[in-house]
Coordinates of C-alpha atoms and ligand atoms in Angstrom, one line a residue:
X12 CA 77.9 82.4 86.5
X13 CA 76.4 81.0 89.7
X14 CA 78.1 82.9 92.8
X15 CA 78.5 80.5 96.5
X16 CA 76.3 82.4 98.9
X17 CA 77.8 84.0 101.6
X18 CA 77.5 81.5 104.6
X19 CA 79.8 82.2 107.1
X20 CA 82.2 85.3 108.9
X21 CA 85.5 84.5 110.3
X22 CA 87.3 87.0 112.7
X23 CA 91.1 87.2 113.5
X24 CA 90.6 88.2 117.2
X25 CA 94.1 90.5 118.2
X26 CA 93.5 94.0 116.3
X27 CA 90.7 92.7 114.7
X28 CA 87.6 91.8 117.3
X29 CA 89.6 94.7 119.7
X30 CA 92.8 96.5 119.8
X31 CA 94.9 94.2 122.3
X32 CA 98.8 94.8 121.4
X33 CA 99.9 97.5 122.8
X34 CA 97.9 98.1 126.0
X35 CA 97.5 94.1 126.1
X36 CA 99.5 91.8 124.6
X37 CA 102.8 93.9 125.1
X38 CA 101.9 94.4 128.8
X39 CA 101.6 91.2 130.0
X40 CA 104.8 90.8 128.0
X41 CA 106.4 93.0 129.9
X42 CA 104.7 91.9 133.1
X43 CA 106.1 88.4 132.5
X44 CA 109.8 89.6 131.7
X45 CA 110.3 91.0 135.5
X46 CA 108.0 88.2 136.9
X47 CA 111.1 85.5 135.2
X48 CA 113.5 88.5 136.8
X49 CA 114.6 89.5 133.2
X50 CA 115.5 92.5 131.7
X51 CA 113.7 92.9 129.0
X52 CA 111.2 95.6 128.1
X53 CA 109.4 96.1 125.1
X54 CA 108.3 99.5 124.1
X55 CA 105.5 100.2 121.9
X56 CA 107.7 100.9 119.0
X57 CA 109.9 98.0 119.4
X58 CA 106.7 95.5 119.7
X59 CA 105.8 97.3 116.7
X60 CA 108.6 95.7 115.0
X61 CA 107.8 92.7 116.7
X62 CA 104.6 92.2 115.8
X63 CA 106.1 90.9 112.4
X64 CA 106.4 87.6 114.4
X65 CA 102.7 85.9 114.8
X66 CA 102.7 84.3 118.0
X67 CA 103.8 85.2 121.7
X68 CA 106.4 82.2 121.6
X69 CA 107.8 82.5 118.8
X70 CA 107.9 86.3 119.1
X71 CA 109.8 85.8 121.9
X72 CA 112.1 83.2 120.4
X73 CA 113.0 85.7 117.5
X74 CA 113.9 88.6 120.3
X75 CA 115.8 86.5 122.4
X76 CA 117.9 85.4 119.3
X77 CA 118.8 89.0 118.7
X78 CA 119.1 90.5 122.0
X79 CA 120.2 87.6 124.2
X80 CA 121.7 85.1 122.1
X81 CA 124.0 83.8 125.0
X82 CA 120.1 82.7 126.6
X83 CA 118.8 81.5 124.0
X84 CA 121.5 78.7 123.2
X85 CA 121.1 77.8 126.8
X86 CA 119.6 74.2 127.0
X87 CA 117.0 75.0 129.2
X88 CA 116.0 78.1 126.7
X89 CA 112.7 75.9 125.3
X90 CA 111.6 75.6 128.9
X91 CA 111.9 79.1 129.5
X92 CA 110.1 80.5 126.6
X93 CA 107.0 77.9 127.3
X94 CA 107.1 79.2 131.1
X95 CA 107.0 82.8 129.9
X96 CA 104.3 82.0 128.3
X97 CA 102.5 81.0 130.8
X98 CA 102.8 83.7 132.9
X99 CA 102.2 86.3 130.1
X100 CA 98.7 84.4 128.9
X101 CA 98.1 84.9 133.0
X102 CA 98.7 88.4 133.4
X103 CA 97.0 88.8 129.6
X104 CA 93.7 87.3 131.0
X105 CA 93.8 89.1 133.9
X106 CA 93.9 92.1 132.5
X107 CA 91.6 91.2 130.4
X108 CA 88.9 90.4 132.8
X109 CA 89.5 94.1 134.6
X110 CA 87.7 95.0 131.8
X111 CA 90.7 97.1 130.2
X112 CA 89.9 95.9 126.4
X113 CA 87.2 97.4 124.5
X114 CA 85.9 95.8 121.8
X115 CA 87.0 97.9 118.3
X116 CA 84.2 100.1 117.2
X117 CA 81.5 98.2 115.0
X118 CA 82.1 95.0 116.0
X119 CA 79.6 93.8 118.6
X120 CA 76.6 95.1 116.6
X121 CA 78.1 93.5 113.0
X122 CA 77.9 89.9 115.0
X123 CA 74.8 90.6 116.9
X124 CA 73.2 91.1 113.0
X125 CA 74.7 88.3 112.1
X126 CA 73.3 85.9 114.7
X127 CA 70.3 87.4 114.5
X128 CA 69.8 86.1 110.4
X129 CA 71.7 82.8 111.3
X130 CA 74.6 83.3 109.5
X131 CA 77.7 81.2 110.3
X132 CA 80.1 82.6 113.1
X133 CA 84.2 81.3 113.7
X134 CA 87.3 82.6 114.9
X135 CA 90.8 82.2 113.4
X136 CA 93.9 83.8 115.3
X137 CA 97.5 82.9 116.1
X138 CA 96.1 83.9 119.7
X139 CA 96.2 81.8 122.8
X140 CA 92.6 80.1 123.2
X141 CA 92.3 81.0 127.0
X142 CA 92.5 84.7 125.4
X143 CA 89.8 84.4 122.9
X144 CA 87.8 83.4 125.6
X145 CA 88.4 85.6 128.2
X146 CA 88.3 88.1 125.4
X147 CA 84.9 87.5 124.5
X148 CA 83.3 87.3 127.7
X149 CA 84.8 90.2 129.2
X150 CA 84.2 92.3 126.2
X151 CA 81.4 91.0 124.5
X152 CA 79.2 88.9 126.4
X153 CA 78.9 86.3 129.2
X154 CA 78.0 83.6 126.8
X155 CA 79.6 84.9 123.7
X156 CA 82.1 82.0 123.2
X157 CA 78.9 80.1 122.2
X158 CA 77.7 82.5 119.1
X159 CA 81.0 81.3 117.3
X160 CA 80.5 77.6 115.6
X161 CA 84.3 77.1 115.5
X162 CA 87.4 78.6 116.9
X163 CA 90.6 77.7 115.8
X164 CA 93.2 79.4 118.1
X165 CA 96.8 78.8 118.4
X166 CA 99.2 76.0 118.7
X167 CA 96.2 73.8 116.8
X168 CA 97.9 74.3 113.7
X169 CA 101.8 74.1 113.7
X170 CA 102.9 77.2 111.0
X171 CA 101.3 80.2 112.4
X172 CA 99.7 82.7 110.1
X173 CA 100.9 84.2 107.5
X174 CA 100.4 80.5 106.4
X175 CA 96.9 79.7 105.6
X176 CA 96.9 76.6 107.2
X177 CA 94.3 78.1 110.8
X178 CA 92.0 79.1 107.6
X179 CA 92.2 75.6 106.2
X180 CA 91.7 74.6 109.7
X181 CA 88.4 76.7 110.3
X182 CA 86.7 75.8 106.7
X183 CA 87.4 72.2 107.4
X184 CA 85.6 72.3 110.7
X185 CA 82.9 74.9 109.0
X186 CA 82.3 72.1 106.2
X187 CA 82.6 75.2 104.0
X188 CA 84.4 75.9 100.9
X189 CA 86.6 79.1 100.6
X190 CA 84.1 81.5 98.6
X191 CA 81.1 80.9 101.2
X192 CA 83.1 83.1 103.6
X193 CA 83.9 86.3 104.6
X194 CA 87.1 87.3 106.8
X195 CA 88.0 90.3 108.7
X196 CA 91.8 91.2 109.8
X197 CA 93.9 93.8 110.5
X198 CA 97.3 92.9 109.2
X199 CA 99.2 92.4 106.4
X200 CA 100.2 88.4 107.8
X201 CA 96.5 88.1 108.8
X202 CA 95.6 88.7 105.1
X203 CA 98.2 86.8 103.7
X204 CA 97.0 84.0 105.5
X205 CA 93.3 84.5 104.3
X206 CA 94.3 85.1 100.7
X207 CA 96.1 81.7 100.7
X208 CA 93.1 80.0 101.8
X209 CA 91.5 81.4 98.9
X210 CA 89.0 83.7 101.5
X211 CA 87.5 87.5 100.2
X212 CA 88.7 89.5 103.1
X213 CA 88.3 92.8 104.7
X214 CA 90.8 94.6 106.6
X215 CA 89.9 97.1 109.4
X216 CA 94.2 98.6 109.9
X217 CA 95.4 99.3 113.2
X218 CA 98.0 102.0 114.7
X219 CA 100.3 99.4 114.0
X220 CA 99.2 98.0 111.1
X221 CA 98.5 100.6 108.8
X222 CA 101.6 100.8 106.3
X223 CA 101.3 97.2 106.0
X224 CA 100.2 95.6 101.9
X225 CA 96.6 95.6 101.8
X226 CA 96.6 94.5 98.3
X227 CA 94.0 91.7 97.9
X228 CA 91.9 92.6 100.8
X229 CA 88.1 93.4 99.1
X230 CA 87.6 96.5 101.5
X231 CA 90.2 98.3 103.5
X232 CA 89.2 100.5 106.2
X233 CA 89.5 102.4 109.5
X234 CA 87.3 100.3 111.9
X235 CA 83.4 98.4 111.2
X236 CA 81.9 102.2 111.8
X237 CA 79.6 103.5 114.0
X238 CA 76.3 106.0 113.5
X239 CA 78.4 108.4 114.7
X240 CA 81.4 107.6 114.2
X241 CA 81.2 106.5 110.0
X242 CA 83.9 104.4 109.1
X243 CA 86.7 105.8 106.8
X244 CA 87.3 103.5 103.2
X245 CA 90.8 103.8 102.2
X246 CA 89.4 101.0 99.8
X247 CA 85.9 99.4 98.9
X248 CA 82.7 101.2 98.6
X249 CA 81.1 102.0 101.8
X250 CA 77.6 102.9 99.5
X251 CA 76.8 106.1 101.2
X252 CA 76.6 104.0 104.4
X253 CA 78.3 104.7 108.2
X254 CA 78.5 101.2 109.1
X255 CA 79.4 98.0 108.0
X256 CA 76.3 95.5 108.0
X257 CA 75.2 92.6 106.3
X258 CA 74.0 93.9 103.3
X259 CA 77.2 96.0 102.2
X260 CA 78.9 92.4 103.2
X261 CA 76.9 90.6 101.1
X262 CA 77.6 92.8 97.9
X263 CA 81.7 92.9 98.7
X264 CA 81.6 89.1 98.7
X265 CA 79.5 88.7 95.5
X266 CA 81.7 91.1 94.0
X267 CA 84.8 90.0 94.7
X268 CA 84.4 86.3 94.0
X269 CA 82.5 87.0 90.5
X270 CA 86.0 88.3 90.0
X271 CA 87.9 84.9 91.0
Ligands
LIG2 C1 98.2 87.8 116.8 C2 99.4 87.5 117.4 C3 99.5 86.9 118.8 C4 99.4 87.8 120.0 C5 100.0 87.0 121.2 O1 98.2 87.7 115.4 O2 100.5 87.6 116.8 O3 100.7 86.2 118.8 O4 100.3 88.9 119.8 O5 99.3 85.8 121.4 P1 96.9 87.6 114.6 P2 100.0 84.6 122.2 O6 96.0 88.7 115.0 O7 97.4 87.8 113.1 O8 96.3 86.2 114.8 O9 101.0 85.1 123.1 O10 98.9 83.9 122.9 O11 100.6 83.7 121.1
LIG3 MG1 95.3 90.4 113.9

């Protein structure tokens, strides 16, 4: 049988491309909640729980619902969740910019290999775009929105992963088909999502994201790896090597669809 060449990477950005929940995400959550004068607070093991919900609206709407359903039948409640918003994707940014979010160990030498061979960059996240971008400059480079080809970032798709349909999104833009790809993600929605768009996928799991089904996913693993720092395999084959690179990408993908 005559296997599609792998073409193209796609990264999820939050948990993926660099741990941003709970020192990111959840603050600016938080910093949002007192800016609006409410009480809320999530704690990290509550936004762990959270984190179910893809999507800083809707993860919102789904706490409010629970823990302040008198608010959330309010007329104005629709209003208030897209002005929270707002503010959180602010105070996100900003802390953003300070610098205060590493990228996850592996990753910025994985795409700089890639560029360098030409191989097909693209982002596909539930994430605000404003920040993927601020993301990627602060923590990667000045210009690094440019080394991805497409970036399909949330609302641009209504259903929000674990549907497949910012995975559909991304191919159609790519002018790919499914099994010319390769995906990264760290959850068990972010996989589902893949799977259903028929992409071979490898998961790097998270502090929060660990228990979650892996099943599916080609390799499973700790992080991308560093020289020294190897990654750990909880799944997949890491062929004797410390790192992820192009080569040990290139024989997961031919693997795994020979298999489909
Ligand atoms: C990421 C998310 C996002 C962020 C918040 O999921 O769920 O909602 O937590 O971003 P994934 P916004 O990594 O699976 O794409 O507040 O901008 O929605
Ligand atoms: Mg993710």
């Amino acid at each position: 049988m005559l296997c599609a060449m792998l073409q193209a990477l796609i990264f999820d950005v939050d948990g993926t491309l660099a741990d941003t929940e709970r020192d990111g995400h959840r603050l600016a959550f938080n910093a949002a909640f007192r800016e609006a004068g409410l009480p809320w607070h999530w704690d990290v093991r509550l936004y762990g729980e959270l984190l179910a919900v893809t999507g800083g609206k809707e993860r919102m709407v789904h706490y409010a619902l629970r823990h302040a359903p008198d608010l959330a039948a309010k007329p104005g409640f629709d209003n208030l969740v897209r002005k929270l918003h707002v503010l959180k994707t602010e105070h996100y940014v900003q802390l953003v910019h300070a610098g205060g979010i590493p990228l996850r160990p592996g990753v910025g030498p994985l795409l700089r290999q890639a560029r360098a061979v030409g191989l097909r960059l693209a982002i596909a996240t539930t994430t605000s775009p404003e920040n993927v971008s601020a993301l990627l400059r602060a923590s990667l480079a000045p210009d690094a929105e440019s080394w991805f080809e497409v970036i399909g970032a949330g609302d641009v798709v209504p259903r929000k992963k674990p549907a497949p349909d910012i995975y559909l999104w991304v191919l159609e833009r790519l002018g790919l088909a499914a099994d010319a790809c390769l995906v990264f993600e760290d959850s068990g929605n972010g996989l589902k999502a893949a799977l259903g768009a028929g992409l071979v996928t490898v998961v790097t799991d998270g502090e929060y994201t660990r228990d979650h089904d892996f099943c599916g996913a080609c390799a499973v693993l700790s992080d991308l790896g560093l020289p020294e720092r190897p990654a750990l395999a909880r799944r997949g084959d890491m062929q004797g090597k410390a790192c992820v690179d192009l080569d040990l990408l290139r024989s997961w993908h031919r693997h795994a669809i020979s298999r489909n």
